[in-house]
C-alpha positions as YAML, in Angstrom:
chain: A
units: angstrom
residues:
- id: 1
  name: MET
  ca: [-60.97, -77.68, 35.07]
- id: 2
  name: GLU
  ca: [-60.83, -77.82, 39.17]
- id: 3
  name: ALA
  ca: [-60.01, -74.63, 41.00]
- id: 4
  name: ALA
  ca: [-57.36, -76.97, 42.32]
- id: 5
  name: ASP
  ca: [-55.78, -76.95, 39.00]
- id: 6
  name: PHE
  ca: [-54.83, -73.62, 39.22]
- id: 7
  name: GLY
  ca: [-53.26, -73.95, 42.89]
- id: 8
  name: VAL
  ca: [-55.97, -71.92, 44.79]
- id: 9
  name: SER
  ca: [-55.71, -72.23, 48.29]
- id: 10
  name: VAL
  ca: [-58.09, -73.83, 50.83]
- id: 11
  name: ASP
  ca: [-59.22, -71.06, 53.71]
- id: 12
  name: ASP
  ca: [-60.59, -73.82, 55.95]
- id: 13
  name: PHE
  ca: [-57.74, -76.51, 56.01]
- id: 14
  name: GLU
  ca: [-56.30, -76.78, 59.50]
- id: 15
  name: GLN
  ca: [-52.34, -75.27, 59.07]
- id: 16
  name: PRO
  ca: [-50.66, -74.18, 62.25]
- id: 17
  name: ALA
  ca: [-51.03, -70.15, 62.43]
- id: 18
  name: PRO
  ca: [-47.88, -68.21, 61.83]
- id: 19
  name: THR
  ca: [-46.87, -66.82, 65.50]
- id: 20
  name: PRO
  ca: [-43.15, -64.38, 66.35]
- id: 21
  name: GLU
  ca: [-42.17, -67.98, 67.91]
- id: 22
  name: ARG
  ca: [-42.47, -69.80, 64.75]
- id: 23
  name: GLU
  ca: [-41.29, -67.45, 62.19]
- id: 24
  name: ARG
  ca: [-38.25, -67.04, 65.01]
- id: 25
  name: ASP
  ca: [-37.78, -70.82, 64.55]
- id: 26
  name: ASP
  ca: [-38.22, -70.63, 60.53]
- id: 27
  name: GLU
  ca: [-35.70, -68.05, 60.03]
- id: 28
  name: GLU
  ca: [-33.17, -70.38, 62.35]
- id: 29
  name: MET
  ca: [-33.94, -73.35, 60.11]
- id: 30
  name: HIS
  ca: [-33.44, -71.40, 56.61]
- id: 31
  name: GLY
  ca: [-31.24, -68.70, 57.35]
- id: 32
  name: THR
  ca: [-32.18, -64.73, 58.21]
- id: 33
  name: GLU
  ca: [-30.83, -63.50, 54.67]
- id: 34
  name: PRO
  ca: [-33.02, -63.97, 51.85]
- id: 35
  name: VAL
  ca: [-32.85, -66.85, 49.43]
- id: 36
  name: LEU
  ca: [-32.53, -64.94, 46.59]
- id: 37
  name: SER
  ca: [-30.51, -62.21, 46.75]
- id: 38
  name: SER
  ca: [-31.34, -58.93, 46.04]
- id: 39
  name: ALA
  ca: [-27.90, -59.08, 44.01]
- id: 40
  name: ILE
  ca: [-29.17, -61.67, 41.61]
- id: 41
  name: VAL
  ca: [-32.22, -59.62, 41.01]
- id: 42
  name: GLN
  ca: [-29.31, -57.01, 40.45]
- id: 43
  name: GLU
  ca: [-27.67, -58.83, 37.67]
- id: 44
  name: HIS
  ca: [-31.09, -59.95, 36.07]
- id: 45
  name: VAL
  ca: [-31.73, -56.20, 35.55]
- id: 46
  name: ALA
  ca: [-28.70, -55.19, 34.32]
- id: 47
  name: ALA
  ca: [-28.72, -58.02, 31.54]
- id: 48
  name: THR
  ca: [-32.28, -56.71, 30.87]
- id: 49
  name: ASP
  ca: [-30.91, -52.96, 30.55]
- id: 50
  name: ALA
  ca: [-27.95, -54.33, 28.31]
- id: 51
  name: PHE
  ca: [-30.82, -55.83, 25.89]
- id: 52
  name: ARG
  ca: [-32.35, -52.52, 25.47]
- id: 53
  name: SER
  ca: [-29.39, -50.44, 25.00]
- id: 54
  name: ALA
  ca: [-28.41, -53.15, 22.31]
- id: 55
  name: ALA
  ca: [-32.16, -52.19, 20.94]
- id: 56
  name: ARG
  ca: [-31.43, -48.61, 21.00]
- id: 57
  name: TRP
  ca: [-28.20, -48.93, 19.56]
- id: 58
  name: LEU
  ca: [-29.54, -50.96, 16.33]
- id: 59
  name: VAL
  ca: [-32.20, -48.27, 15.79]
- id: 60
  name: ALA
  ca: [-29.96, -45.27, 15.88]
- id: 61
  name: VAL
  ca: [-27.78, -46.91, 13.40]
- id: 62
  name: SER
  ca: [-30.72, -47.91, 11.23]
- id: 63
  name: GLY
  ca: [-31.82, -44.48, 11.77]
- id: 64
  name: ALA
  ca: [-27.90, -42.72, 10.72]
- id: 65
  name: ILE
  ca: [-27.92, -45.24, 7.24]
- id: 66
  name: ALA
  ca: [-32.04, -44.19, 6.53]
- id: 67
  name: ALA
  ca: [-31.19, -40.49, 7.16]
- id: 68
  name: VAL
  ca: [-28.15, -41.31, 4.60]
- id: 69
  name: LEU
  ca: [-30.34, -42.67, 1.71]
- id: 70
  name: VAL
  ca: [-33.20, -40.27, 2.47]
- id: 71
  name: ALA
  ca: [-31.00, -37.38, 2.49]
- id: 72
  name: GLY
  ca: [-30.86, -36.97, -1.64]
- id: 73
  name: LEU
  ca: [-34.87, -37.87, -2.41]
- id: 74
  name: GLN
  ca: [-36.57, -35.28, -4.65]
- id: 75
  name: LEU
  ca: [-40.11, -35.48, -3.17]
- id: 76
  name: THR
  ca: [-41.15, -31.78, -4.30]
- id: 77
  name: SER
  ca: [-40.59, -33.87, -8.06]
- id: 78
  name: LEU
  ca: [-43.82, -35.91, -6.87]
- id: 79
  name: GLY
  ca: [-45.86, -32.86, -7.93]
- id: 80
  name: SER
  ca: [-44.70, -33.11, -11.79]
- id: 81
  name: LEU
  ca: [-45.43, -37.02, -11.92]
- id: 82
  name: THR
  ca: [-48.44, -38.35, -13.78]
- id: 83
  name: GLY
  ca: [-50.15, -41.65, -14.16]
- id: 84
  name: GLY
  ca: [-48.15, -45.27, -13.62]
- id: 85
  name: ARG
  ca: [-45.20, -43.12, -12.56]
- id: 86
  name: LEU
  ca: [-46.92, -41.54, -9.91]
- id: 87
  name: SER
  ca: [-48.61, -44.26, -8.28]
- id: 88
  name: ALA
  ca: [-45.26, -46.18, -8.54]
- id: 89
  name: ALA
  ca: [-43.52, -43.61, -6.60]
- id: 90
  name: VAL
  ca: [-46.32, -43.13, -4.00]
- id: 91
  name: THR
  ca: [-46.64, -46.69, -3.75]
- id: 92
  name: LEU
  ca: [-43.11, -47.33, -3.02]
- id: 93
  name: PHE
  ca: [-42.71, -44.03, -0.61]
- id: 94
  name: LEU
  ca: [-45.29, -45.64, 1.53]
- id: 95
  name: ILE
  ca: [-43.67, -49.16, 1.81]
- id: 96
  name: ALA
  ca: [-40.33, -47.34, 3.13]
- id: 97
  name: LEU
  ca: [-42.72, -45.70, 5.64]
- id: 98
  name: ALA
  ca: [-44.18, -48.99, 6.78]
- id: 99
  name: SER
  ca: [-40.97, -50.76, 6.90]
- id: 100
  name: VAL
  ca: [-38.93, -48.34, 9.14]
- id: 101
  name: GLY
  ca: [-42.32, -47.74, 11.08]
- id: 102
  name: TYR
  ca: [-42.40, -52.49, 11.30]
- id: 103
  name: ILE
  ca: [-38.84, -51.82, 12.49]
- id: 104
  name: LEU
  ca: [-39.36, -49.09, 15.18]
- id: 105
  name: LEU
  ca: [-42.41, -51.12, 16.40]
- id: 106
  name: ARG
  ca: [-40.27, -54.10, 17.23]
- id: 107
  name: ALA
  ca: [-37.65, -51.86, 18.92]
- id: 108
  name: ALA
  ca: [-40.58, -49.88, 20.89]
- id: 109
  name: ARG
  ca: [-41.60, -53.40, 22.35]
- id: 110
  name: VAL
  ca: [-37.75, -54.29, 23.55]
- id: 111
  name: LEU
  ca: [-37.73, -50.76, 25.49]
- id: 112
  name: ALA
  ca: [-41.29, -51.36, 26.84]
- id: 113
  name: PRO
  ca: [-41.42, -52.68, 30.04]
- id: 114
  name: THR
  ca: [-42.96, -55.99, 30.51]
- id: 115
  name: ALA
  ca: [-45.26, -57.47, 33.30]
- id: 116
  name: GLN
  ca: [-43.99, -56.16, 36.74]
- id: 117
  name: THR
  ca: [-46.00, -57.59, 39.40]
- id: 118
  name: LEU
  ca: [-47.19, -61.41, 40.35]
- id: 119
  name: ALA
  ca: [-50.94, -60.64, 39.84]
- id: 120
  name: GLU
  ca: [-49.78, -59.53, 35.68]
- id: 121
  name: LEU
  ca: [-47.63, -62.62, 35.79]
- id: 122
  name: ARG
  ca: [-50.40, -64.94, 36.88]
- id: 123
  name: GLU
  ca: [-53.17, -63.59, 34.32]
- id: 124
  name: ILE
  ca: [-51.49, -63.86, 31.78]
- id: 125
  name: ASP
  ca: [-49.96, -67.74, 33.04]
- id: 126
  name: ILE
  ca: [-54.17, -68.36, 32.93]
- id: 127
  name: ALA
  ca: [-54.46, -66.90, 29.75]
- id: 128
  name: GLU
  ca: [-51.42, -68.62, 28.30]
- id: 129
  name: VAL
  ca: [-53.61, -72.04, 29.42]
- id: 130
  name: ARG
  ca: [-56.25, -71.15, 28.19]
- id: 131
  name: ARG
  ca: [-54.84, -70.29, 24.53]
- id: 132
  name: GLN
  ca: [-53.51, -73.63, 24.92]
- id: 133
  name: ALA
  ca: [-56.68, -75.35, 25.79]
- id: 134
  name: GLU
  ca: [-58.65, -73.53, 23.11]
- id: 135
  name: GLY
  ca: [-56.01, -73.50, 20.73]
- id: 136
  name: ALA
  ca: [-54.53, -70.15, 18.80]
- id: 137
  name: PRO
  ca: [-56.89, -67.44, 17.59]
- id: 138
  name: LYS
  ca: [-57.29, -67.47, 14.04]
- id: 139
  name: GLY
  ca: [-58.92, -64.56, 11.60]
- id: 140
  name: LEU
  ca: [-57.25, -61.88, 9.86]
- id: 141
  name: GLY
  ca: [-56.59, -59.85, 13.57]
- id: 142
  name: ALA
  ca: [-54.94, -62.70, 14.48]
- id: 143
  name: ALA
  ca: [-52.59, -62.75, 11.59]
- id: 144
  name: ALA
  ca: [-52.26, -59.23, 11.64]
- id: 145
  name: LYS
  ca: [-50.99, -59.18, 15.43]
- id: 146
  name: ARG
  ca: [-48.73, -62.16, 14.74]
- id: 147
  name: LEU
  ca: [-47.20, -60.33, 11.83]
- id: 148
  name: LEU
  ca: [-46.67, -57.17, 13.66]
- id: 149
  name: TYR
  ca: [-45.18, -58.61, 17.14]
- id: 150
  name: GLY
  ca: [-44.21, -62.02, 15.79]
- id: 151
  name: PRO
  ca: [-44.66, -65.13, 18.00]
- id: 152
  name: ASP
  ca: [-46.00, -65.12, 21.23]
- id: 153
  name: PHE
  ca: [-43.83, -65.12, 24.64]
- id: 154
  name: LYS
  ca: [-44.24, -68.26, 26.45]
- id: 155
  name: LEU
  ca: [-44.05, -67.83, 30.18]
- id: 156
  name: SER
  ca: [-44.46, -70.87, 30.96]
- id: 157
  name: GLU
  ca: [-41.30, -71.62, 29.54]
- id: 158
  name: ALA
  ca: [-39.84, -68.84, 31.07]
- id: 159
  name: VAL
  ca: [-40.50, -70.31, 34.74]
- id: 160
  name: SER
  ca: [-39.65, -73.99, 34.01]
- id: 161
  name: ASP
  ca: [-36.14, -72.61, 33.09]
- id: 162
  name: PHE
  ca: [-36.21, -70.81, 36.76]
- id: 163
  name: ARG
  ca: [-38.03, -73.95, 38.36]
- id: 164
  name: HIS
  ca: [-34.33, -74.74, 39.89]
- id: 165
  name: ALA
  ca: [-34.67, -71.78, 42.20]
- id: 166
  name: LEU
  ca: [-38.22, -72.76, 42.70]
- id: 167
  name: GLU
  ca: [-37.56, -76.34, 43.83]
- id: 168
  name: ASN
  ca: [-35.15, -74.97, 46.59]
- id: 169
  name: TYR
  ca: [-37.68, -74.00, 48.29]
- id: 170
  name: GLY
  ca: [-40.40, -76.07, 48.03]
- id: 171
  name: LEU
  ca: [-42.14, -74.20, 44.86]
- id: 172
  name: GLN
  ca: [-43.52, -75.60, 41.74]
- id: 173
  name: THR
  ca: [-45.46, -73.05, 40.14]
- id: 174
  name: LEU
  ca: [-45.86, -69.65, 40.28]
- id: 175
  name: ASP
  ca: [-49.16, -69.63, 41.06]
- id: 176
  name: GLU
  ca: [-47.93, -70.99, 44.57]
- id: 177
  name: ILE
  ca: [-45.77, -68.17, 44.61]
- id: 178
  name: TYR
  ca: [-48.45, -65.81, 44.10]
- id: 179
  name: LEU
  ca: [-50.81, -67.36, 46.42]
- id: 180
  name: LEU
  ca: [-48.10, -67.48, 49.34]
- id: 181
  name: TYR
  ca: [-47.28, -63.80, 48.41]
- id: 182
  name: THR
  ca: [-50.61, -63.09, 48.88]
- id: 183
  name: GLY
  ca: [-50.63, -64.52, 52.24]
- id: 184
  name: ARG
  ca: [-52.75, -67.51, 51.35]
- id: 185
  name: THR
  ca: [-51.53, -71.50, 51.05]
- id: 186
  name: PRO
  ca: [-51.66, -73.74, 48.38]
- id: 187
  name: VAL
  ca: [-53.49, -77.02, 48.78]
- id: 188
  name: ARG
  ca: [-50.00, -78.85, 48.36]
- id: 189
  name: ILE
  ca: [-48.19, -76.32, 50.39]
- id: 190
  name: ALA
  ca: [-50.46, -76.65, 53.24]
- id: 191
  name: GLN
  ca: [-50.68, -80.44, 53.51]
- id: 192
  name: GLU
  ca: [-46.65, -80.43, 53.68]
- id: 193
  name: ILE
  ca: [-46.85, -77.68, 56.37]
- id: 194
  name: ARG
  ca: [-49.77, -79.99, 58.70]
- id: 195
  name: ALA
  ca: [-47.38, -82.84, 57.98]
- id: 196
  name: GLY
  ca: [-44.01, -80.57, 59.74]
- id: 197
  name: LYS
  ca: [-42.52, -78.92, 56.66]
- id: 198
  name: PRO
  ca: [-41.19, -75.32, 58.07]
- id: 199
  name: ARG
  ca: [-43.34, -72.45, 56.63]
- id: 200
  name: LEU
  ca: [-41.28, -70.44, 54.45]
- id: 201
  name: SER
  ca: [-40.66, -66.70, 55.59]
- id: 202
  name: ARG
  ca: [-42.03, -63.87, 54.53]
- id: 203
  name: ASN
  ca: [-38.42, -62.30, 53.60]
- id: 204
  name: LYS
  ca: [-38.37, -65.67, 51.31]
- id: 205
  name: ILE
  ca: [-41.39, -65.09, 49.48]
- id: 206
  name: GLU
  ca: [-40.69, -61.73, 48.57]
- id: 207
  name: SER
  ca: [-36.81, -62.82, 47.52]
- id: 208
  name: VAL
  ca: [-38.46, -65.48, 45.76]
- id: 209
  name: ALA
  ca: [-41.35, -63.27, 43.87]
- id: 210
  name: GLN
  ca: [-38.55, -60.32, 42.94]
- id: 211
  name: GLN
  ca: [-36.11, -62.85, 41.30]
- id: 212
  name: LEU
  ca: [-39.18, -64.39, 39.22]
- id: 213
  name: ILE
  ca: [-40.41, -61.14, 38.25]
- id: 214
  name: SER
  ca: [-36.97, -60.15, 36.83]
- id: 215
  name: PHE
  ca: [-36.21, -63.60, 35.75]
- id: 216
  name: ILE
  ca: [-39.31, -63.24, 33.27]
- id: 217
  name: GLU
  ca: [-38.53, -59.73, 32.56]
- id: 218
  name: LEU
  ca: [-35.13, -60.72, 30.98]
- id: 219
  name: ARG
  ca: [-35.98, -63.57, 29.33]
- id: 220
  name: GLU
  ca: [-39.46, -61.76, 27.77]
- id: 221
  name: THR
  ca: [-36.55, -58.85, 26.52]
- id: 222
  name: GLN
  ca: [-34.36, -61.04, 25.37]
- id: 223
  name: HIS
  ca: [-37.01, -62.75, 23.23]
- id: 224
  name: ARG
  ca: [-38.34, -59.41, 21.88]
- id: 225
  name: TYR
  ca: [-34.53, -58.36, 20.96]
- id: 226
  name: GLN
  ca: [-34.31, -61.51, 19.11]
- id: 227
  name: LEU
  ca: [-37.98, -60.89, 16.96]
- id: 228
  name: LEU
  ca: [-36.23, -57.16, 16.70]
- id: 229
  name: VAL
  ca: [-32.81, -58.47, 15.46]
- id: 230
  name: ARG
  ca: [-34.46, -60.91, 12.98]
- id: 231
  name: ALA
  ca: [-36.86, -58.42, 11.71]
- id: 232
  name: LEU
  ca: [-34.17, -55.72, 11.13]
- id: 233
  name: VAL
  ca: [-32.37, -57.29, 8.05]
- id: 234
  name: PRO
  ca: [-35.48, -57.60, 5.73]
- id: 235
  name: ALA
  ca: [-37.13, -54.60, 6.79]
- id: 236
  name: GLY
  ca: [-34.28, -52.98, 6.31]
- id: 237
  name: LEU
  ca: [-33.71, -54.63, 3.14]
- id: 238
  name: VAL
  ca: [-37.26, -53.23, 2.27]
- id: 239
  name: ALA
  ca: [-36.95, -50.21, 3.46]
- id: 240
  name: SER
  ca: [-33.87, -49.67, 1.42]
- id: 241
  name: LEU
  ca: [-34.96, -50.73, -2.28]
- id: 242
  name: ALA
  ca: [-38.08, -49.13, -1.68]
- id: 243
  name: ILE
  ca: [-36.16, -45.64, -1.36]
- id: 244
  name: VAL
  ca: [-33.74, -46.37, -4.02]
- id: 245
  name: PHE
  ca: [-36.68, -47.42, -6.79]
- id: 246
  name: PHE
  ca: [-38.62, -44.49, -5.23]
- id: 247
  name: ALA
  ca: [-35.52, -42.38, -6.04]
- id: 248
  name: LEU
  ca: [-35.67, -43.58, -9.75]
- id: 249
  name: ALA
  ca: [-39.16, -43.29, -10.24]
- id: 250
  name: ALA
  ca: [-39.43, -39.75, -8.30]
- id: 251
  name: SER
  ca: [-36.58, -38.29, -10.24]
- id: 252
  name: PRO
  ca: [-37.22, -36.05, -13.06]
- id: 253
  name: ASP
  ca: [-37.17, -37.32, -16.50]
- id: 254
  name: PRO
  ca: [-33.59, -35.88, -18.24]
- id: 255
  name: ASP
  ca: [-35.84, -35.74, -21.71]
- id: 256
  name: PRO
  ca: [-39.05, -35.20, -21.31]
- id: 257
  name: LYS
  ca: [-41.96, -35.51, -23.95]
- id: 258
  name: VAL
  ca: [-43.46, -32.82, -25.95]
- id: 259
  name: SER
  ca: [-47.05, -32.77, -24.53]
- id: 260
  name: ARG
  ca: [-48.26, -29.77, -26.34]
- id: 261
  name: PRO
  ca: [-47.10, -27.81, -29.38]
- id: 262
  name: LEU
  ca: [-44.38, -25.50, -28.43]
- id: 263
  name: HIS
  ca: [-43.26, -22.63, -30.59]
- id: 264
  name: VAL
  ca: [-39.55, -23.10, -32.01]
- id: 265
  name: VAL
  ca: [-36.76, -21.39, -33.30]
- id: 266
  name: VAL
  ca: [-34.48, -23.48, -34.83]
- id: 267
  name: ILE
  ca: [-30.51, -22.87, -36.19]
- id: 268
  name: PHE
  ca: [-29.63, -25.23, -38.59]
- id: 269
  name: THR
  ca: [-25.76, -26.71, -39.09]
- id: 270
  name: SER
  ca: [-24.07, -25.47, -42.06]
- id: 271
  name: SER
  ca: [-22.95, -29.18, -42.37]
- id: 272
  name: SER
  ca: [-24.79, -30.24, -45.53]
- id: 273
  name: ASP
  ca: [-23.63, -33.94, -45.33]
- id: 274
  name: ALA
  ca: [-25.51, -34.44, -41.79]
- id: 275
  name: LEU
  ca: [-28.47, -32.48, -42.97]
- id: 276
  name: LYS
  ca: [-28.62, -34.80, -46.28]
- id: 277
  name: LYS
  ca: [-29.16, -37.79, -44.32]
- id: 278
  name: SER
  ca: [-32.48, -36.10, -42.86]
- id: 279
  name: LEU
  ca: [-33.73, -35.18, -45.90]
- id: 280
  name: LEU
  ca: [-32.94, -31.09, -44.77]
- id: 281
  name: GLU
  ca: [-29.85, -30.22, -46.64]
- id: 282
  name: GLY
  ca: [-31.76, -26.94, -48.19]
- id: 283
  name: CYS
  ca: [-32.21, -26.05, -44.13]
- id: 284
  name: ALA
  ca: [-28.08, -25.89, -44.35]
- id: 285
  name: GLY
  ca: [-26.63, -22.68, -42.33]
- id: 286
  name: GLN
  ca: [-30.55, -21.64, -41.87]
- id: 287
  name: THR
  ca: [-32.52, -20.40, -38.93]
- id: 288
  name: ARG
  ca: [-36.16, -21.37, -39.17]
- id: 289
  name: GLN
  ca: [-39.16, -20.94, -36.87]
- id: 290
  name: GLY
  ca: [-41.73, -23.88, -36.56]
- id: 291
  name: THR
  ca: [-43.71, -26.01, -33.99]
- id: 292
  name: ALA
  ca: [-42.54, -28.79, -31.82]
- id: 293
  name: VAL
  ca: [-45.88, -31.42, -32.51]
- id: 294
  name: ALA
  ca: [-44.24, -34.53, -30.74]
- id: 295
  name: GLY
  ca: [-40.89, -36.19, -29.66]
- id: 296
  name: THR
  ca: [-39.06, -35.14, -26.75]
- id: 297
  name: LEU
  ca: [-37.25, -31.23, -25.97]
- id: 298
  name: ARG
  ca: [-33.89, -32.71, -26.62]
- id: 299
  name: GLU
  ca: [-34.93, -34.49, -30.05]
- id: 300
  name: PRO
  ca: [-38.58, -32.62, -31.26]
- id: 301
  name: GLU
  ca: [-40.53, -33.61, -34.15]
- id: 302
  name: VAL
  ca: [-41.09, -30.07, -35.67]
- id: 303
  name: LEU
  ca: [-43.12, -28.82, -38.34]
- id: 304
  name: LEU
  ca: [-41.62, -26.36, -39.87]
- id: 305
  name: GLN
  ca: [-43.43, -23.85, -42.16]
- id: 306
  name: PRO
  ca: [-42.33, -23.38, -46.07]
- id: 307
  name: LYS
  ca: [-41.29, -19.94, -47.07]
- id: 308
  name: LYS
  ca: [-42.11, -20.29, -50.32]
- id: 309
  name: LEU
  ca: [-43.20, -22.37, -53.04]
- id: 310
  name: GLY
  ca: [-41.00, -25.66, -53.48]
- id: 311
  name: ASP
  ca: [-39.39, -24.64, -50.08]
- id: 312
  name: ARG
  ca: [-36.75, -27.76, -49.59]
- id: 313
  name: CYS
  ca: [-36.65, -26.47, -45.86]
- id: 314
  name: SER
  ca: [-39.79, -27.29, -44.74]
- id: 315
  name: GLY
  ca: [-42.08, -30.44, -42.96]
- id: 316
  name: ARG
  ca: [-42.15, -31.92, -40.41]
- id: 317
  name: HIS
  ca: [-38.70, -33.68, -39.11]
- id: 318
  name: ILE
  ca: [-36.97, -35.13, -35.99]
- id: 319
  name: ILE
  ca: [-34.43, -32.25, -35.27]
- id: 320
  name: LYS
  ca: [-31.66, -34.09, -34.00]
- id: 321
  name: PRO
  ca: [-28.46, -31.83, -31.95]
- id: 322
  name: ALA
  ca: [-26.16, -33.01, -35.03]
- id: 323
  name: LEU
  ca: [-28.82, -31.35, -37.20]
- id: 324
  name: GLY
  ca: [-29.08, -28.23, -35.17]
- id: 325
  name: ILE
  ca: [-29.92, -25.89, -32.15]
- id: 326
  name: VAL
  ca: [-33.38, -25.63, -30.91]
- id: 327
  name: SER
  ca: [-34.51, -22.79, -29.22]
- id: 328
  name: TYR
  ca: [-38.10, -22.83, -27.35]
- id: 329
  name: LYS
  ca: [-39.35, -19.80, -26.68]
...
């Protein structure tokens, strides 16, 4: 690729040297007021601030909703979980954090400043041309970057949308503005000046540069805001579901299992009919001691020791609430 493809100036090209008289002639021909006024720049800045204010509002609302969901979580109950239930709870909690962090990352990019100088924009422009020539980067790193930050902002498209303003002053590319702003003259414009076309004044060049920078900042902020909005619903849904399922996984078991032998006292009901179905009719109205060896705390399987030979209130039985009250010591 030739250097001229990027609009590089030709230092030894013969062209009229700028003089005070020539500058005054240019001002009289084009007007003393800058072509791209500061009022238009301020409109771009106001629109950019509107997108950033909307992003802050979205983050605040999302944070309030997340706070409501998180308020009822029992993080302290994680210590009582074991096995697959503990793994599920930790995984769901990390998914919820990652989803919230993803939204905050997208919002932070909306609030972050974009390129602020022509030199930065020119470097981005050259890098974009190089990517188009070489193709999109591949690999896990590039895929992760696209997942986190979304599609790249197309600087060339923003400059193309700004072309109507550039054409008003005989400019075509970002590179031409950069060269003129830095005191150099692109080859095409140098040829036009030699053919008799008036030179752009310094005020007009600075006005064009300021409006281009503010216009591109507006477009890039708008691009980032759109990515935030697109990510908000799926990421928010994932975070909400993860929080809900985490709460279910981490909630204490309403009827824990008997994990070790426990000494108990069973106060049996006096209703023989209820006890008869469980072959415990001989326990009616009695208070017996035993050992819970299985089942749950609400309905333990209790080993009752016989008091005498032929004791009909002994053996291993599941004590349901209808059969009696189980007291743990």
